[in-house]
Each structure stands twice: as structure tokens, then as C-alpha cells.
Short mmCIF file of C-alpha atoms in Angstrom, two decimals:
data_model
loop_
_atom_site.label_atom_id
_atom_site.label_comp_id
_atom_site.label_asym_id
_atom_site.label_seq_id
_atom_site.Cartn_x
_atom_site.Cartn_y
_atom_site.Cartn_z
CA UNK A 21 -111.33 100.44 33.57
CA UNK A 22 -109.33 99.08 30.59
CA UNK A 23 -105.95 97.66 31.58
CA UNK A 24 -103.98 100.23 29.54
CA UNK A 25 -105.76 103.14 31.28
CA UNK A 26 -105.00 101.63 34.69
CA UNK A 27 -101.32 101.38 33.73
CA UNK A 28 -101.36 104.94 32.36
CA UNK A 29 -102.80 106.22 35.65
CA UNK A 30 -100.09 104.47 37.68
CA UNK A 31 -97.32 105.69 35.37
CA UNK A 32 -98.68 109.23 35.42
CA UNK A 33 -98.49 109.30 39.21
CA UNK A 34 -95.00 107.76 39.27
CA UNK A 35 -93.64 110.19 36.70
CA UNK A 36 -94.97 113.23 38.57
CA UNK A 37 -93.69 112.00 41.94
CA UNK A 38 -90.41 110.28 41.07
CA UNK A 39 -89.02 111.67 37.81
CA UNK A 40 -87.42 114.97 36.84
CA UNK A 41 -87.85 116.80 33.55
CA UNK A 42 -85.48 115.34 30.96
CA UNK A 43 -85.27 111.87 32.50
CA UNK A 44 -86.14 108.80 30.44
CA UNK A 45 -88.61 106.15 31.51
CA UNK A 46 -87.52 102.49 31.59
CA UNK A 47 -87.76 100.75 28.23
CA UNK A 48 -91.20 99.73 27.01
CA UNK A 49 -90.20 96.07 27.09
CA UNK A 50 -89.19 96.29 30.77
CA UNK A 51 -92.40 98.17 31.62
CA UNK A 52 -94.47 95.56 29.77
CA UNK A 53 -92.75 92.85 31.80
CA UNK A 54 -93.31 94.75 35.04
CA UNK A 55 -97.04 95.16 34.42
CA UNK A 56 -97.38 91.66 32.92
CA UNK A 57 -98.92 92.88 29.67
CA UNK A 58 -97.97 92.69 26.01
CA UNK A 59 -96.09 95.50 24.24
CA UNK A 60 -99.25 96.67 22.43
CA UNK A 61 -101.10 97.28 25.71
CA UNK A 62 -98.09 99.05 27.20
CA UNK A 63 -97.78 101.30 24.15
CA UNK A 64 -101.44 102.32 24.51
CA UNK A 65 -100.70 103.33 28.10
CA UNK A 66 -97.67 105.33 26.99
CA UNK A 67 -99.80 106.95 24.28
CA UNK A 68 -102.03 108.37 27.02
CA UNK A 69 -99.03 110.08 28.64
CA UNK A 70 -97.81 111.37 25.29
CA UNK A 71 -101.25 112.81 24.51
CA UNK A 72 -101.27 114.76 27.78
CA UNK A 73 -97.79 116.16 27.10
CA UNK A 74 -96.27 114.48 30.15
CA UNK A 75 -93.73 112.51 28.11
CA UNK A 76 -92.37 112.60 24.58
CA UNK A 77 -91.19 109.72 22.43
CA UNK A 78 -87.67 109.96 21.01
CA UNK A 79 -86.99 107.42 18.29
CA UNK A 80 -84.10 105.17 19.26
CA UNK A 81 -83.80 106.76 22.72
CA UNK A 82 -87.03 106.11 24.59
CA UNK A 83 -89.70 108.14 26.38
CA UNK A 84 -88.58 111.37 28.06
CA UNK A 85 -90.35 113.34 30.79
CA UNK A 86 -91.44 116.77 29.60
CA UNK A 87 -92.29 120.06 31.22
CA UNK A 88 -95.99 120.76 31.46
CA UNK A 89 -97.32 123.09 28.73
CA UNK A 90 -96.59 126.80 29.02
CA UNK A 91 -99.53 129.15 28.70
CA UNK A 92 -99.21 131.63 25.83
CA UNK A 93 -101.44 134.59 26.68
CA UNK A 94 -102.96 136.55 23.82
CA UNK A 95 -103.85 140.11 24.79
CA UNK A 96 -102.56 143.61 24.08
CA UNK A 97 -99.94 143.57 26.83
CA UNK A 98 -98.80 139.93 26.54
CA UNK A 99 -95.04 139.38 26.32
CA UNK A 100 -93.44 135.98 25.66
CA UNK A 101 -90.67 136.24 28.27
CA UNK A 102 -92.90 137.88 30.88
CA UNK A 103 -95.54 135.15 30.45
CA UNK A 104 -93.02 132.40 31.16
CA UNK A 105 -91.46 134.14 34.17
CA UNK A 106 -94.91 134.61 35.72
CA UNK A 107 -95.49 130.85 35.36
CA UNK A 108 -92.31 130.13 37.32
CA UNK A 109 -90.23 129.12 34.30
CA UNK A 110 -86.66 130.22 33.59
CA UNK A 111 -86.77 131.32 29.95
CA UNK A 112 -83.62 131.68 27.88
CA UNK A 113 -83.17 133.27 24.48
CA UNK A 114 -80.60 132.39 21.83
CA UNK A 115 -80.20 134.73 18.85
CA UNK A 116 -79.77 132.51 15.81
CA UNK A 117 -79.71 135.25 13.19
CA UNK A 118 -79.47 139.05 13.22
CA UNK A 119 -79.27 141.07 10.01
CA UNK A 120 -80.62 143.81 7.75
CA UNK A 121 -82.51 142.47 4.73
CA UNK A 122 -84.72 143.62 1.88
CA UNK A 123 -88.23 142.84 3.08
CA UNK A 124 -89.78 139.83 1.31
CA UNK A 125 -92.97 140.89 -0.47
CA UNK A 126 -95.36 139.33 2.07
CA UNK A 127 -93.45 140.79 5.02
CA UNK A 128 -93.61 144.23 3.40
CA UNK A 129 -97.39 143.85 3.24
CA UNK A 130 -97.54 142.82 6.91
CA UNK A 131 -95.44 145.84 7.93
CA UNK A 132 -97.31 148.18 5.58
CA UNK A 133 -94.13 149.39 3.87
CA UNK A 134 -92.99 149.74 0.27
CA UNK A 135 -91.79 146.71 -1.64
CA UNK A 136 -88.00 146.58 -1.62
CA UNK A 137 -87.64 148.49 1.65
CA UNK A 138 -84.94 147.40 4.07
CA UNK A 139 -85.86 146.02 7.49
CA UNK A 140 -84.23 144.27 10.45
CA UNK A 141 -84.66 140.50 10.76
CA UNK A 142 -83.94 138.57 13.96
CA UNK A 143 -84.47 134.86 14.52
CA UNK A 144 -84.53 133.72 18.13
CA UNK A 145 -84.82 130.35 19.83
CA UNK A 146 -86.67 130.44 23.15
CA UNK A 147 -86.09 127.73 25.77
CA UNK A 148 -87.25 126.92 29.28
CA UNK A 149 -84.87 124.90 31.43
CA UNK A 150 -83.43 122.30 29.04
CA UNK A 151 -86.26 122.30 26.50
CA UNK A 152 -86.53 124.37 23.31
CA UNK A 153 -90.04 125.78 22.99
CA UNK A 154 -90.35 128.36 20.22
CA UNK A 155 -88.55 129.76 17.19
CA UNK A 156 -89.51 133.37 16.44
CA UNK A 157 -88.80 135.44 13.34
CA UNK A 158 -88.94 139.14 14.24
CA UNK A 159 -89.23 141.69 11.43
CA UNK A 160 -88.60 145.27 12.59
CA UNK A 161 -89.71 148.08 10.35
CA UNK A 162 -86.93 150.66 10.86
CA UNK A 163 -83.34 149.81 9.78
CA UNK A 164 -82.27 152.94 11.66
CA UNK A 165 -82.66 150.92 14.86
CA UNK A 166 -79.86 148.57 13.79
CA UNK A 167 -77.08 150.30 15.75
CA UNK A 168 -78.96 149.34 18.93
CA UNK A 169 -80.68 146.10 17.88
CA UNK A 170 -77.44 144.48 16.70
CA UNK A 171 -76.37 144.32 20.36
CA UNK A 172 -79.42 142.31 21.44
CA UNK A 173 -78.36 138.88 22.70
CA UNK A 174 -80.74 137.65 25.41
CA UNK A 175 -83.86 138.37 27.45
CA UNK A 176 -86.98 140.11 26.22
CA UNK A 177 -86.58 141.85 22.86
CA UNK A 178 -89.33 144.33 23.68
CA UNK A 179 -87.74 145.27 27.00
CA UNK A 180 -84.42 145.70 25.19
CA UNK A 181 -86.09 148.03 22.66
CA UNK A 182 -87.75 149.98 25.44
CA UNK A 183 -84.43 150.54 27.21
CA UNK A 184 -82.30 151.14 24.14
CA UNK A 185 -84.69 152.94 21.79
CA UNK A 186 -87.32 154.37 24.13
CA UNK A 187 -89.98 152.47 22.18
CA UNK A 188 -92.79 150.54 23.87
CA UNK A 189 -94.68 147.98 21.79
CA UNK A 190 -98.11 146.42 22.21
CA UNK A 191 -100.05 143.80 20.29
CA UNK A 192 -102.47 145.00 17.65
CA UNK A 193 -103.48 141.74 15.98
CA UNK A 194 -102.67 138.04 16.43
CA UNK A 195 -103.37 135.11 14.09
CA UNK A 196 -103.02 131.54 15.34
CA UNK A 197 -102.61 128.50 13.10
CA UNK A 198 -100.91 125.13 12.80
CA UNK A 199 -98.63 123.35 10.36
CA UNK A 200 -96.26 120.44 9.93
CA UNK A 201 -92.69 121.17 11.06
CA UNK A 202 -89.84 121.56 8.59
CA UNK A 203 -86.64 119.57 9.02
CA UNK A 204 -84.94 122.69 10.41
CA UNK A 205 -87.74 123.23 12.94
CA UNK A 206 -87.54 119.58 14.02
CA UNK A 207 -83.83 120.05 14.67
CA UNK A 208 -84.17 123.38 16.51
CA UNK A 209 -87.17 122.34 18.61
CA UNK A 210 -86.07 118.74 19.25
CA UNK A 211 -89.27 117.19 17.89
CA UNK A 212 -90.15 114.61 15.26
CA UNK A 213 -92.10 115.17 12.05
CA UNK A 214 -95.32 113.99 13.70
CA UNK A 215 -95.45 116.83 16.26
CA UNK A 216 -97.50 119.73 14.84
CA UNK A 217 -96.27 123.30 15.10
CA UNK A 218 -98.42 126.11 16.48
CA UNK A 219 -97.92 129.27 14.44
CA UNK A 220 -98.58 132.72 15.87
CA UNK A 221 -98.39 135.79 13.63
CA UNK A 222 -98.41 139.07 15.53
CA UNK A 223 -98.49 142.72 14.57
CA UNK A 224 -96.98 144.93 17.27
CA UNK A 225 -97.49 148.67 17.16
CA UNK A 226 -95.70 151.53 18.91
CA UNK A 227 -97.83 152.23 21.97
CA UNK A 228 -100.03 155.28 21.53
CA UNK A 229 -99.85 155.12 17.72
CA UNK A 230 -101.16 152.94 14.89
CA UNK A 231 -97.69 152.42 13.43
CA UNK A 232 -96.71 148.77 12.98
CA UNK A 233 -93.17 148.45 14.33
CA UNK A 234 -92.80 144.68 14.31
CA UNK A 235 -94.29 141.66 12.61
CA UNK A 236 -93.37 138.43 14.37
CA UNK A 237 -93.93 134.87 13.22
CA UNK A 238 -93.44 132.25 15.92
CA UNK A 239 -93.29 128.47 15.55
CA UNK A 240 -94.04 126.73 18.85
CA UNK A 241 -94.11 123.10 19.90
CA UNK A 242 -97.74 122.07 20.22
CA UNK A 243 -96.88 119.56 22.95
CA UNK A 244 -95.52 122.24 25.29
CA UNK A 245 -97.71 125.26 24.51
CA UNK A 246 -101.32 126.19 25.28
CA UNK A 247 -102.88 129.31 23.76
CA UNK A 248 -104.95 131.30 26.28
CA UNK A 249 -107.33 133.95 24.92
CA UNK A 250 -108.32 136.58 27.47
CA UNK A 251 -111.67 138.33 27.05
#
């Protein structure tokens, strides 16, 4: 076995047994000295842990222990908050923006409404424990829901709508992609420019109808998210 893989195996075991999420590993120079290898070999070992999502590099700070990836289920009944709770996580939601807007042309197409129509726009930041995971833009088709939606502040948006509006949503269509993060996304998600973003575009309909009630566009950290397709 190459030396760097042997070091990576030992570090992987130590991190899982001795470190908590959010802790930083010793400096690469001290680890190189401990294992009696040069910095290049040590970095290759660290690269292995980065590639598995166990740690993340933070420029100028060091290498931090990460949560293991959350599974993002894609099926008709999948819900972001519910998925995380079922995996034993403690999800939190922060509402970054909440407003009524004129639907941008592409969003109007996604919602199947007239150009220039007003809609509700929410932007939320989803976290588990200390780590930001996903930024979601929610576009809701009916501005008449605003008197209720404006009070949304935490938890599952769909559960809030079910309680407050008597509306139950389900997925109709999901598109998954990837892109480079913007500066704002790097700041919100605590990542660098080299960490790709998973994009998930979802059309949610009112259950029992074909009416699109919500188009959501989520931007998730690729190092902490795995997409699971159920068939």
C-alpha cells in the first residue's frame, strides 16, 4: 500500500474515533513530522479524507472535521426537513428573505403563470448542527397566501403551509444539476470556490391536482449531500 494511503487510513480511523464535528486536525506540518513524511505525501493523505467528505480544507485555518453526507431522497413524498430528521440530524432553517415580487420570466414559465404576475419568494438557509447545507429559493404561485406565509420563520415550509393554508404539496418533477458556487453561495454555505454546488429544481403540485403551487431551486454543498433516487 502506498505510504499516503496508509496514513489516510490511520487518520480516517482517528478522526472517526477521537474527533467531533467542527474540530480542526493538527497542522499539516505537525502531521508530516509525526508520520515522518514530507508535506507532499501528507497532503495526498489529507486529499483522500477530503474526497470522502470526512474533512474540509479551510484556507488559512486548517482541516475541519465534517458531518457525513446527508441523503437527499427524490420521490413524490420526499421532504427536505423530514429526510434529515429521519437520518438523525437536527435541521434548522433560517429565513433570509421573504417578499412578494413580480415573477421573473423564467420563474413564470416554471409556475405556468402569466408574465408579470405577482408571486411569493422565500429564500431559506438550511443547516444541520453547526454546518450550513443548502440555500433554497421557494417561489409560491399565489400571493393571496402572503398573510399566512409572511409568518413562516422555521421548520418545514410544507408542514407550515399544510397547517396554515390547508394545502398539501407533493413533488411532480425534479431536475438535478451542478454548477460553480457564486461568492454569495460560498459565504452562506461556508465553502470555497472549488467546491461544486448541487442544484435541484423541483415542481411541487397541490396534492390531488395538477396545479403547480411551488417551484423551488436549491443549491446544496456537494461535499455534504448525496442524491438518492428511489425506484
